[in-house]
Amino acid sequence: MKPVKPKLLIARAMFPDALARLNEYFELEQNQEDRIFSQDELAERLQGKFGMICTSSAKINRDLLSKLPELKIISTIAVGYDNFDLQACTEHQVMATNAPDVLNETTADFAWALMMATARRVTEAEHFLRAGEWKKWGVDSFVGVEIHGSRLGILGMGRIGQAIARRAAGFGMEVIYHNRRRLNAEQELAAHHARYVDKETLLRESDHLILVLPYSPESHHTIGVAELAKMKPGATLINIARGGIVDDAALIHALRYGKIAGAGLDVFENEPRFHPDFLDLKNVVLTPHIASASERTRRAMVNRAMINVIAAVRGEVPPDLLNRDVL
Ligand code: GLV
């Protein structure tokens, strides 16, 4: 008789070939139609499961965990894990893992793409062209704000923030940053001589401000009315971190009345829904949470999540364990 394999739920559609290795270790339940499960359905599907590979769409809270006595590991393919209640995971003896590092460079590339598109009004200009409105070249047509030689501000200077900073070398930009913890001198040097400043200075002096901090109740609405009022009128604000870090209603007001020049947003409060008033604004570039979306990186994220569940089933410590006190 074949040994019974532990069961694993793959909560969202994944590259099928990337998951092949898991068959050696688990009996898989997949969701290749990529439905978003309600909390009740998630609880039902997780009955009797050893673990789950998921994305940020799965909310893992105390209520859910209390229904799942057999669950041992939840493994997200994302680096952000604000959808996990880590304390509840530990209390229920469930290991929680994320997928750090593998997306740093791709996400940093996208932060630049969004900053450049915003500063140089790329999507606004394309919409104009597509709408058949381009009749003549104009000296002040779609004039934007300068990127090279300007000052780049980064709020949240973890691994992605540092990767964003390094790219500033090619544009001759000065980099300033604020973070809970100041980097050491060697890290600052590697991050294109990034200069640590307080949050107030960061807001006042950045020409382009990129948000890369994790979401938590403490970082909720880190950028609201008061913060936007401190920014330069010609500045751009780029959010590739999480919705909720910016007060979207306050940002809409600031964009509408020209308090800042523009915003580039990959994440939104309550996504995939978003504030409808963004659609009426020309000075905002909107993308649907795609900063890590290169095929190679998305495969690397799935792979990292697999490594974590395989370690767990072998009785090893998963390399990206978030709640070490569970051990
Ligand atoms: C994406 O937002 C991630 O956290 O990986």
mmCIF file of C-alpha atoms and ligand atoms in Angstrom:
data_model
loop_
_atom_site.group_PDB
_atom_site.id
_atom_site.type_symbol
_atom_site.label_atom_id
_atom_site.label_comp_id
_atom_site.label_asym_id
_atom_site.label_seq_id
_atom_site.Cartn_x
_atom_site.Cartn_y
_atom_site.Cartn_z
ATOM 1 C CA MET A 1 0.000 0.000 0.000
ATOM 2 C CA LYS A 2 1.309 3.447 -0.949
ATOM 3 C CA PRO A 3 1.999 5.753 1.990
ATOM 4 C CA VAL A 4 -0.680 8.449 2.367
ATOM 5 C CA LYS A 5 0.679 11.840 1.382
ATOM 6 C CA PRO A 6 -0.234 14.939 3.386
ATOM 7 C CA LYS A 7 -2.672 17.258 1.629
ATOM 8 C CA LEU A 8 -1.800 20.710 0.312
ATOM 9 C CA LEU A 9 -4.163 23.383 -0.963
ATOM 10 C CA ILE A 10 -2.921 25.620 -3.760
ATOM 11 C CA ALA A 11 -5.319 28.479 -3.141
ATOM 12 C CA ARG A 12 -4.792 30.328 -6.439
ATOM 13 C CA ALA A 13 -3.888 29.394 -10.001
ATOM 14 C CA MET A 14 -0.143 28.849 -10.423
ATOM 15 C CA PHE A 15 2.134 27.856 -13.311
ATOM 16 C CA PRO A 16 1.206 24.119 -13.458
ATOM 17 C CA ASP A 17 4.712 22.959 -14.394
ATOM 18 C CA ALA A 18 6.181 24.959 -11.527
ATOM 19 C CA LEU A 19 4.137 22.904 -9.080
ATOM 20 C CA ALA A 20 5.155 19.508 -10.459
ATOM 21 C CA ARG A 21 7.706 18.923 -7.707
ATOM 22 C CA LEU A 22 5.036 19.157 -5.044
ATOM 23 C CA ASN A 23 3.404 15.936 -6.258
ATOM 24 C CA GLU A 24 6.290 13.980 -4.795
ATOM 25 C CA TYR A 25 5.387 15.146 -1.318
ATOM 26 C CA PHE A 26 1.713 16.085 -1.296
ATOM 27 C CA GLU A 27 -1.713 15.221 -2.522
ATOM 28 C CA LEU A 28 -2.594 18.525 -4.182
ATOM 29 C CA GLU A 29 -5.896 20.350 -4.351
ATOM 30 C CA GLN A 30 -5.601 23.081 -6.953
ATOM 31 C CA ASN A 31 -7.654 26.081 -7.997
ATOM 32 C CA GLN A 32 -6.616 26.519 -11.610
ATOM 33 C CA GLU A 33 -9.828 28.422 -12.365
ATOM 34 C CA ASP A 34 -8.409 30.997 -9.916
ATOM 35 C CA ARG A 35 -11.536 31.700 -7.926
ATOM 36 C CA ILE A 36 -11.175 33.877 -4.837
ATOM 37 C CA PHE A 37 -12.518 31.744 -1.976
ATOM 38 C CA SER A 38 -14.771 33.258 0.659
ATOM 39 C CA GLN A 39 -13.550 32.721 4.242
ATOM 40 C CA ASP A 40 -16.114 29.926 4.638
ATOM 41 C CA GLU A 41 -14.998 28.141 1.512
ATOM 42 C CA LEU A 42 -11.361 28.564 2.466
ATOM 43 C CA ALA A 43 -12.095 26.983 5.848
ATOM 44 C CA GLU A 44 -13.896 24.125 4.137
ATOM 45 C CA ARG A 45 -11.141 23.501 1.612
ATOM 46 C CA LEU A 46 -8.464 23.619 4.274
ATOM 47 C CA GLN A 47 -10.097 20.854 6.352
ATOM 48 C CA GLY A 48 -7.613 18.028 6.780
ATOM 49 C CA LYS A 49 -4.865 19.913 4.942
ATOM 50 C CA PHE A 50 -1.251 19.950 6.105
ATOM 51 C CA GLY A 51 -0.674 23.279 4.419
ATOM 52 C CA MET A 52 -1.508 25.853 1.815
ATOM 53 C CA ILE A 53 0.317 27.878 -0.815
ATOM 54 C CA CYS A 54 -1.494 31.176 -1.261
ATOM 55 C CA THR A 55 -1.177 34.822 -2.238
ATOM 56 C CA SER A 56 -2.119 38.055 -0.469
ATOM 57 C CA SER A 57 -5.795 37.385 -1.237
ATOM 58 C CA ALA A 58 -6.047 34.737 1.529
ATOM 59 C CA LYS A 59 -6.885 36.309 4.893
ATOM 60 C CA ILE A 60 -5.487 34.113 7.632
ATOM 61 C CA ASN A 61 -6.991 35.163 10.917
ATOM 62 C CA ARG A 62 -7.826 33.670 14.304
ATOM 63 C CA ASP A 63 -11.361 32.767 13.329
ATOM 64 C CA LEU A 64 -10.187 30.750 10.325
ATOM 65 C CA LEU A 65 -7.338 29.066 12.185
ATOM 66 C CA SER A 66 -9.612 27.983 15.027
ATOM 67 C CA LYS A 67 -11.426 25.744 12.509
ATOM 68 C CA LEU A 68 -8.237 24.088 11.248
ATOM 69 C CA PRO A 69 -6.565 21.946 13.906
ATOM 70 C CA GLU A 70 -4.562 19.912 11.378
ATOM 71 C CA LEU A 71 -3.031 22.837 9.489
ATOM 72 C CA LYS A 72 0.759 23.115 9.874
ATOM 73 C CA ILE A 73 1.926 25.714 7.350
ATOM 74 C CA ILE A 74 0.678 28.627 5.275
ATOM 75 C CA SER A 75 3.095 29.737 2.624
ATOM 76 C CA THR A 76 2.503 32.899 0.595
ATOM 77 C CA ILE A 77 4.264 33.520 -2.689
ATOM 78 C CA ALA A 78 4.352 37.246 -1.792
ATOM 79 C CA VAL A 79 6.945 39.094 0.238
ATOM 80 C CA GLY A 80 4.227 41.114 2.029
ATOM 81 C CA TYR A 81 2.277 39.188 4.661
ATOM 82 C CA ASP A 82 -0.121 41.719 6.153
ATOM 83 C CA ASN A 83 -2.886 39.203 5.348
ATOM 84 C CA PHE A 84 -1.477 36.850 8.035
ATOM 85 C CA ASP A 85 -2.200 37.263 11.733
ATOM 86 C CA LEU A 86 1.173 35.929 12.875
ATOM 87 C CA GLN A 87 0.306 35.836 16.533
ATOM 88 C CA ALA A 88 -2.790 33.760 15.841
ATOM 89 C CA CYS A 89 -0.691 31.457 13.627
ATOM 90 C CA THR A 90 1.740 30.876 16.463
ATOM 91 C CA GLU A 91 -1.057 30.289 18.965
ATOM 92 C CA HIS A 92 -2.512 27.659 16.614
ATOM 93 C CA GLN A 93 0.908 26.089 15.962
ATOM 94 C CA VAL A 94 0.839 27.038 12.284
ATOM 95 C CA MET A 95 4.058 28.054 10.550
ATOM 96 C CA ALA A 96 3.777 31.118 8.312
ATOM 97 C CA THR A 97 6.242 31.801 5.503
ATOM 98 C CA ASN A 98 6.674 34.429 2.785
ATOM 99 C CA ALA A 99 8.882 34.775 -0.308
ATOM 100 C CA PRO A 100 11.471 37.491 0.268
ATOM 101 C CA ASP A 101 14.424 38.537 -1.908
ATOM 102 C CA VAL A 102 13.494 36.837 -5.179
ATOM 103 C CA LEU A 103 11.387 39.824 -6.259
ATOM 104 C CA ASN A 104 13.613 42.695 -5.106
ATOM 105 C CA GLU A 105 15.131 43.643 -8.451
ATOM 106 C CA THR A 106 11.982 43.166 -10.542
ATOM 107 C CA THR A 107 9.940 45.214 -8.090
ATOM 108 C CA ALA A 108 12.592 47.931 -8.054
ATOM 109 C CA ASP A 109 12.500 48.013 -11.872
ATOM 110 C CA PHE A 110 8.762 48.557 -11.714
ATOM 111 C CA ALA A 111 9.022 51.346 -9.153
ATOM 112 C CA TRP A 112 11.208 53.125 -11.692
ATOM 113 C CA ALA A 113 8.810 52.357 -14.535
ATOM 114 C CA LEU A 114 5.967 53.884 -12.551
ATOM 115 C CA MET A 115 8.016 56.899 -11.472
ATOM 116 C CA MET A 116 9.148 57.595 -15.019
ATOM 117 C CA ALA A 117 5.685 57.095 -16.493
ATOM 118 C CA THR A 118 4.243 59.452 -13.887
ATOM 119 C CA ALA A 119 6.888 62.163 -14.150
ATOM 120 C CA ARG A 120 6.865 62.099 -17.948
ATOM 121 C CA ARG A 121 3.087 61.652 -18.273
ATOM 122 C CA VAL A 122 3.421 58.559 -20.439
ATOM 123 C CA THR A 123 -0.047 57.058 -20.030
ATOM 124 C CA GLU A 124 -1.797 60.423 -20.228
ATOM 125 C CA ALA A 125 0.004 61.154 -23.505
ATOM 126 C CA GLU A 126 -0.814 57.714 -24.881
ATOM 127 C CA HIS A 127 -4.506 58.122 -24.096
ATOM 128 C CA PHE A 128 -4.414 61.465 -25.939
ATOM 129 C CA LEU A 129 -2.849 59.827 -28.984
ATOM 130 C CA ARG A 130 -5.227 56.855 -28.957
ATOM 131 C CA ALA A 131 -8.205 59.203 -28.693
ATOM 132 C CA GLY A 132 -7.147 60.809 -31.999
ATOM 133 C CA GLU A 133 -6.490 64.161 -30.357
ATOM 134 C CA TRP A 134 -2.909 64.585 -31.599
ATOM 135 C CA LYS A 135 -3.089 67.283 -34.287
ATOM 136 C CA LYS A 136 0.255 69.079 -33.895
ATOM 137 C CA TRP A 137 3.495 69.101 -31.915
ATOM 138 C CA GLY A 138 3.521 71.749 -29.187
ATOM 139 C CA VAL A 139 6.367 73.265 -27.233
ATOM 140 C CA ASP A 140 4.502 72.772 -23.963
ATOM 141 C CA SER A 141 2.696 69.558 -24.850
ATOM 142 C CA PHE A 142 2.853 67.043 -22.026
ATOM 143 C CA VAL A 143 5.748 68.756 -20.323
ATOM 144 C CA GLY A 144 6.527 66.788 -17.213
ATOM 145 C CA VAL A 145 8.889 66.930 -14.282
ATOM 146 C CA GLU A 146 12.584 66.115 -14.542
ATOM 147 C CA ILE A 147 13.940 62.776 -13.407
ATOM 148 C CA HIS A 148 17.702 62.957 -13.982
ATOM 149 C CA GLY A 149 19.509 65.182 -11.543
ATOM 150 C CA SER A 150 16.502 65.358 -9.209
ATOM 151 C CA ARG A 151 16.180 64.106 -5.645
ATOM 152 C CA LEU A 152 14.722 60.677 -5.060
ATOM 153 C CA GLY A 153 13.086 60.016 -1.699
ATOM 154 C CA ILE A 154 12.450 56.497 -0.435
ATOM 155 C CA LEU A 155 10.219 55.729 2.517
ATOM 156 C CA GLY A 156 10.992 52.212 3.740
ATOM 157 C CA MET A 157 14.582 51.257 3.025
ATOM 158 C CA GLY A 158 14.499 47.463 3.083
ATOM 159 C CA ARG A 159 15.883 45.272 0.338
ATOM 160 C CA ILE A 160 13.541 46.623 -2.339
ATOM 161 C CA GLY A 161 14.152 50.231 -1.277
ATOM 162 C CA GLN A 162 17.899 49.689 -1.535
ATOM 163 C CA ALA A 163 17.510 48.143 -5.000
ATOM 164 C CA ILE A 164 15.520 51.207 -6.080
ATOM 165 C CA ALA A 165 18.226 53.505 -4.685
ATOM 166 C CA ARG A 166 21.040 51.728 -6.540
ATOM 167 C CA ARG A 167 19.329 52.452 -9.858
ATOM 168 C CA ALA A 168 19.529 56.198 -9.174
ATOM 169 C CA ALA A 169 23.230 56.160 -10.063
ATOM 170 C CA GLY A 170 22.442 56.034 -13.766
ATOM 171 C CA PHE A 171 20.256 59.129 -13.512
ATOM 172 C CA GLY A 172 22.633 61.260 -11.457
ATOM 173 C CA MET A 173 20.053 61.564 -8.701
ATOM 174 C CA GLU A 174 20.582 62.273 -5.054
ATOM 175 C CA VAL A 175 18.913 59.712 -2.771
ATOM 176 C CA ILE A 176 17.410 60.497 0.615
ATOM 177 C CA TYR A 177 15.474 57.992 2.703
ATOM 178 C CA HIS A 178 13.625 57.394 5.928
ATOM 179 C CA ASN A 179 13.232 54.041 7.612
ATOM 180 C CA ARG A 180 12.433 52.696 11.080
ATOM 181 C CA ARG A 181 16.091 51.742 11.348
ATOM 182 C CA ARG A 182 18.971 53.633 9.770
ATOM 183 C CA LEU A 183 21.146 51.562 7.413
ATOM 184 C CA ASN A 184 24.804 51.104 8.288
ATOM 185 C CA ALA A 185 27.423 53.128 6.429
ATOM 186 C CA GLU A 186 28.286 50.311 4.045
ATOM 187 C CA GLN A 187 24.626 49.783 3.091
ATOM 188 C CA GLU A 188 24.138 53.527 2.552
ATOM 189 C CA LEU A 189 27.162 53.627 0.303
ATOM 190 C CA ALA A 190 25.865 50.690 -1.739
ATOM 191 C CA ALA A 191 22.452 52.368 -1.981
ATOM 192 C CA HIS A 192 23.938 55.168 -4.074
ATOM 193 C CA HIS A 193 25.148 57.111 -1.023
ATOM 194 C CA ALA A 194 21.626 57.309 0.343
ATOM 195 C CA ARG A 195 21.302 59.958 3.048
ATOM 196 C CA TYR A 196 19.139 59.238 6.095
ATOM 197 C CA VAL A 197 16.660 62.026 6.946
ATOM 198 C CA ASP A 198 13.635 62.342 9.211
ATOM 199 C CA LYS A 199 10.203 61.797 7.683
ATOM 200 C CA GLU A 200 9.449 65.520 7.643
ATOM 201 C CA THR A 201 12.575 66.290 5.589
ATOM 202 C CA LEU A 202 11.840 63.395 3.266
ATOM 203 C CA LEU A 203 8.384 64.778 2.537
ATOM 204 C CA ARG A 204 9.605 68.330 2.045
ATOM 205 C CA GLU A 205 12.701 67.626 -0.044
ATOM 206 C CA SER A 206 11.839 64.709 -2.334
ATOM 207 C CA ASP A 207 11.190 65.440 -5.990
ATOM 208 C CA HIS A 208 9.961 61.869 -6.371
ATOM 209 C CA LEU A 209 8.850 59.951 -3.310
ATOM 210 C CA ILE A 210 8.595 56.162 -3.518
ATOM 211 C CA LEU A 211 6.793 54.208 -0.793
ATOM 212 C CA VAL A 212 8.192 50.756 -0.054
ATOM 213 C CA LEU A 213 7.214 50.155 3.565
ATOM 214 C CA PRO A 214 5.234 47.142 4.792
ATOM 215 C CA TYR A 215 1.585 47.616 5.688
ATOM 216 C CA SER A 216 0.544 47.248 9.327
ATOM 217 C CA PRO A 217 -1.906 49.063 11.603
ATOM 218 C CA GLU A 218 1.012 51.418 12.424
ATOM 219 C CA SER A 219 1.673 52.285 8.777
ATOM 220 C CA HIS A 220 -2.028 52.815 7.952
ATOM 221 C CA HIS A 221 -2.394 56.202 6.212
ATOM 222 C CA THR A 222 1.273 57.074 6.622
ATOM 223 C CA ILE A 223 0.596 59.491 3.767
ATOM 224 C CA GLY A 224 -2.537 61.541 4.373
ATOM 225 C CA VAL A 225 -3.668 65.157 4.124
ATOM 226 C CA ALA A 226 -0.925 66.544 6.389
ATOM 227 C CA GLU A 227 1.887 64.652 4.674
ATOM 228 C CA LEU A 228 0.707 65.526 1.170
ATOM 229 C CA ALA A 229 0.583 69.185 2.174
ATOM 230 C CA LYS A 230 4.280 69.064 3.032
ATOM 231 C CA MET A 231 5.349 67.706 -0.353
ATOM 232 C CA LYS A 232 6.662 69.915 -3.160
ATOM 233 C CA PRO A 233 3.980 71.011 -5.637
ATOM 234 C CA GLY A 234 6.097 69.551 -8.442
ATOM 235 C CA ALA A 235 6.672 66.215 -6.714
ATOM 236 C CA THR A 236 5.453 62.764 -7.686
ATOM 237 C CA LEU A 237 4.327 60.079 -5.250
ATOM 238 C CA ILE A 238 4.779 56.412 -6.132
ATOM 239 C CA ASN A 239 3.181 53.590 -4.145
ATOM 240 C CA ILE A 240 4.360 50.050 -4.879
ATOM 241 C CA ALA A 241 3.982 48.906 -1.266
ATOM 242 C CA ARG A 242 0.401 48.273 -0.136
ATOM 243 C CA GLY A 243 -2.929 49.982 -0.309
ATOM 244 C CA GLY A 244 -3.813 51.620 2.981
ATOM 245 C CA ILE A 245 -0.381 53.193 3.416
ATOM 246 C CA VAL A 246 -1.796 56.134 1.469
ATOM 247 C CA ASP A 247 -5.139 57.729 2.296
ATOM 248 C CA ASP A 248 -6.505 57.464 -1.239
ATOM 249 C CA ALA A 249 -9.248 60.080 -0.741
ATOM 250 C CA ALA A 250 -6.635 62.581 0.479
ATOM 251 C CA LEU A 251 -4.407 61.758 -2.485
ATOM 252 C CA ILE A 252 -7.263 62.278 -4.943
ATOM 253 C CA HIS A 253 -7.867 65.695 -3.435
ATOM 254 C CA ALA A 254 -4.161 66.595 -3.660
ATOM 255 C CA LEU A 255 -3.973 65.455 -7.295
ATOM 256 C CA ARG A 256 -7.159 67.220 -8.260
ATOM 257 C CA TYR A 257 -6.014 70.557 -6.849
ATOM 258 C CA GLY A 258 -2.408 70.284 -8.046
ATOM 259 C CA LYS A 259 -0.893 69.996 -4.556
ATOM 260 C CA ILE A 260 1.546 67.514 -6.083
ATOM 261 C CA ALA A 261 2.327 66.935 -9.762
ATOM 262 C CA GLY A 262 1.291 63.318 -10.059
ATOM 263 C CA ALA A 263 1.095 59.867 -8.568
ATOM 264 C CA GLY A 264 1.931 56.380 -9.776
ATOM 265 C CA LEU A 265 -0.028 53.686 -7.975
ATOM 266 C CA ASP A 266 0.282 49.925 -8.189
ATOM 267 C CA VAL A 267 -1.692 49.282 -4.990
ATOM 268 C CA PHE A 268 -4.964 50.618 -3.594
ATOM 269 C CA GLU A 269 -7.094 50.638 -0.488
ATOM 270 C CA ASN A 270 -9.519 47.687 -0.749
ATOM 271 C CA GLU A 271 -8.046 46.433 -4.021
ATOM 272 C CA PRO A 272 -9.009 45.034 -6.453
ATOM 273 C CA ARG A 273 -11.665 47.679 -5.919
ATOM 274 C CA PHE A 274 -10.337 51.225 -5.935
ATOM 275 C CA HIS A 275 -11.630 54.736 -5.464
ATOM 276 C CA PRO A 276 -13.539 55.556 -8.689
ATOM 277 C CA ASP A 277 -12.406 59.197 -8.641
ATOM 278 C CA PHE A 278 -8.899 58.100 -9.652
ATOM 279 C CA LEU A 279 -10.333 57.435 -13.104
ATOM 280 C CA ASP A 280 -11.248 61.093 -13.593
ATOM 281 C CA LEU A 281 -7.707 62.294 -12.952
ATOM 282 C CA LYS A 282 -5.126 62.672 -15.679
ATOM 283 C CA ASN A 283 -2.121 63.063 -13.406
ATOM 284 C CA VAL A 284 -2.145 59.533 -12.045
ATOM 285 C CA VAL A 285 -0.745 56.323 -13.507
ATOM 286 C CA LEU A 286 -2.703 53.274 -12.343
ATOM 287 C CA THR A 287 -1.581 49.644 -12.525
ATOM 288 C CA PRO A 288 -3.201 46.509 -11.035
ATOM 289 C CA HIS A 289 -0.609 45.351 -8.449
ATOM 290 C CA ILE A 290 1.950 44.071 -10.958
ATOM 291 C CA ALA A 291 5.289 45.279 -9.576
ATOM 292 C CA SER A 292 6.741 41.763 -9.296
ATOM 293 C CA ALA A 293 5.184 40.571 -12.541
ATOM 294 C CA SER A 294 7.940 39.241 -14.727
ATOM 295 C CA GLU A 295 7.560 35.571 -15.575
ATOM 296 C CA ARG A 296 10.961 34.680 -14.158
ATOM 297 C CA THR A 297 10.271 36.420 -10.875
ATOM 298 C CA ARG A 298 6.757 35.068 -10.460
ATOM 299 C CA ARG A 299 8.142 31.559 -10.994
ATOM 300 C CA ALA A 300 10.869 32.259 -8.450
ATOM 301 C CA MET A 301 8.224 33.376 -5.936
ATOM 302 C CA VAL A 302 6.223 30.174 -6.447
ATOM 303 C CA ASN A 303 9.421 28.181 -6.117
ATOM 304 C CA ARG A 304 10.267 29.889 -2.849
ATOM 305 C CA ALA A 305 6.811 29.060 -1.472
ATOM 306 C CA MET A 306 7.334 25.428 -2.528
ATOM 307 C CA ILE A 307 10.718 25.239 -0.808
ATOM 308 C CA ASN A 308 9.046 26.375 2.402
ATOM 309 C CA VAL A 309 6.253 23.785 2.374
ATOM 310 C CA ILE A 310 8.635 20.995 1.362
ATOM 311 C CA ALA A 311 10.952 21.880 4.251
ATOM 312 C CA ALA A 312 7.966 21.761 6.604
ATOM 313 C CA VAL A 313 6.798 18.338 5.432
ATOM 314 C CA ARG A 314 10.327 16.991 5.851
ATOM 315 C CA GLY A 315 10.322 18.207 9.438
ATOM 316 C CA GLU A 316 12.882 20.935 8.668
ATOM 317 C CA VAL A 317 12.603 24.609 9.533
ATOM 318 C CA PRO A 318 11.277 26.464 6.453
ATOM 319 C CA PRO A 319 13.904 29.009 5.353
ATOM 320 C CA ASP A 320 11.423 31.910 5.317
ATOM 321 C CA LEU A 321 9.653 31.156 8.575
ATOM 322 C CA LEU A 322 8.063 34.396 9.841
ATOM 323 C CA ASN A 323 6.886 33.284 13.281
ATOM 324 C CA ARG A 324 9.958 31.554 14.712
ATOM 325 C CA ASP A 325 8.325 31.386 18.130
ATOM 326 C CA VAL A 326 6.053 28.674 16.729
ATOM 327 C CA LEU A 327 9.019 26.299 17.035
HETATM 328 C C1 GLV B 1 3.460 41.784 -3.559
HETATM 329 O O1 GLV B 1 2.827 42.763 -3.326
HETATM 330 C C2 GLV B 1 4.216 41.074 -2.559
HETATM 331 O O2 GLV B 1 4.085 41.391 -1.370
HETATM 332 O O3 GLV B 1 4.959 40.172 -2.941
#
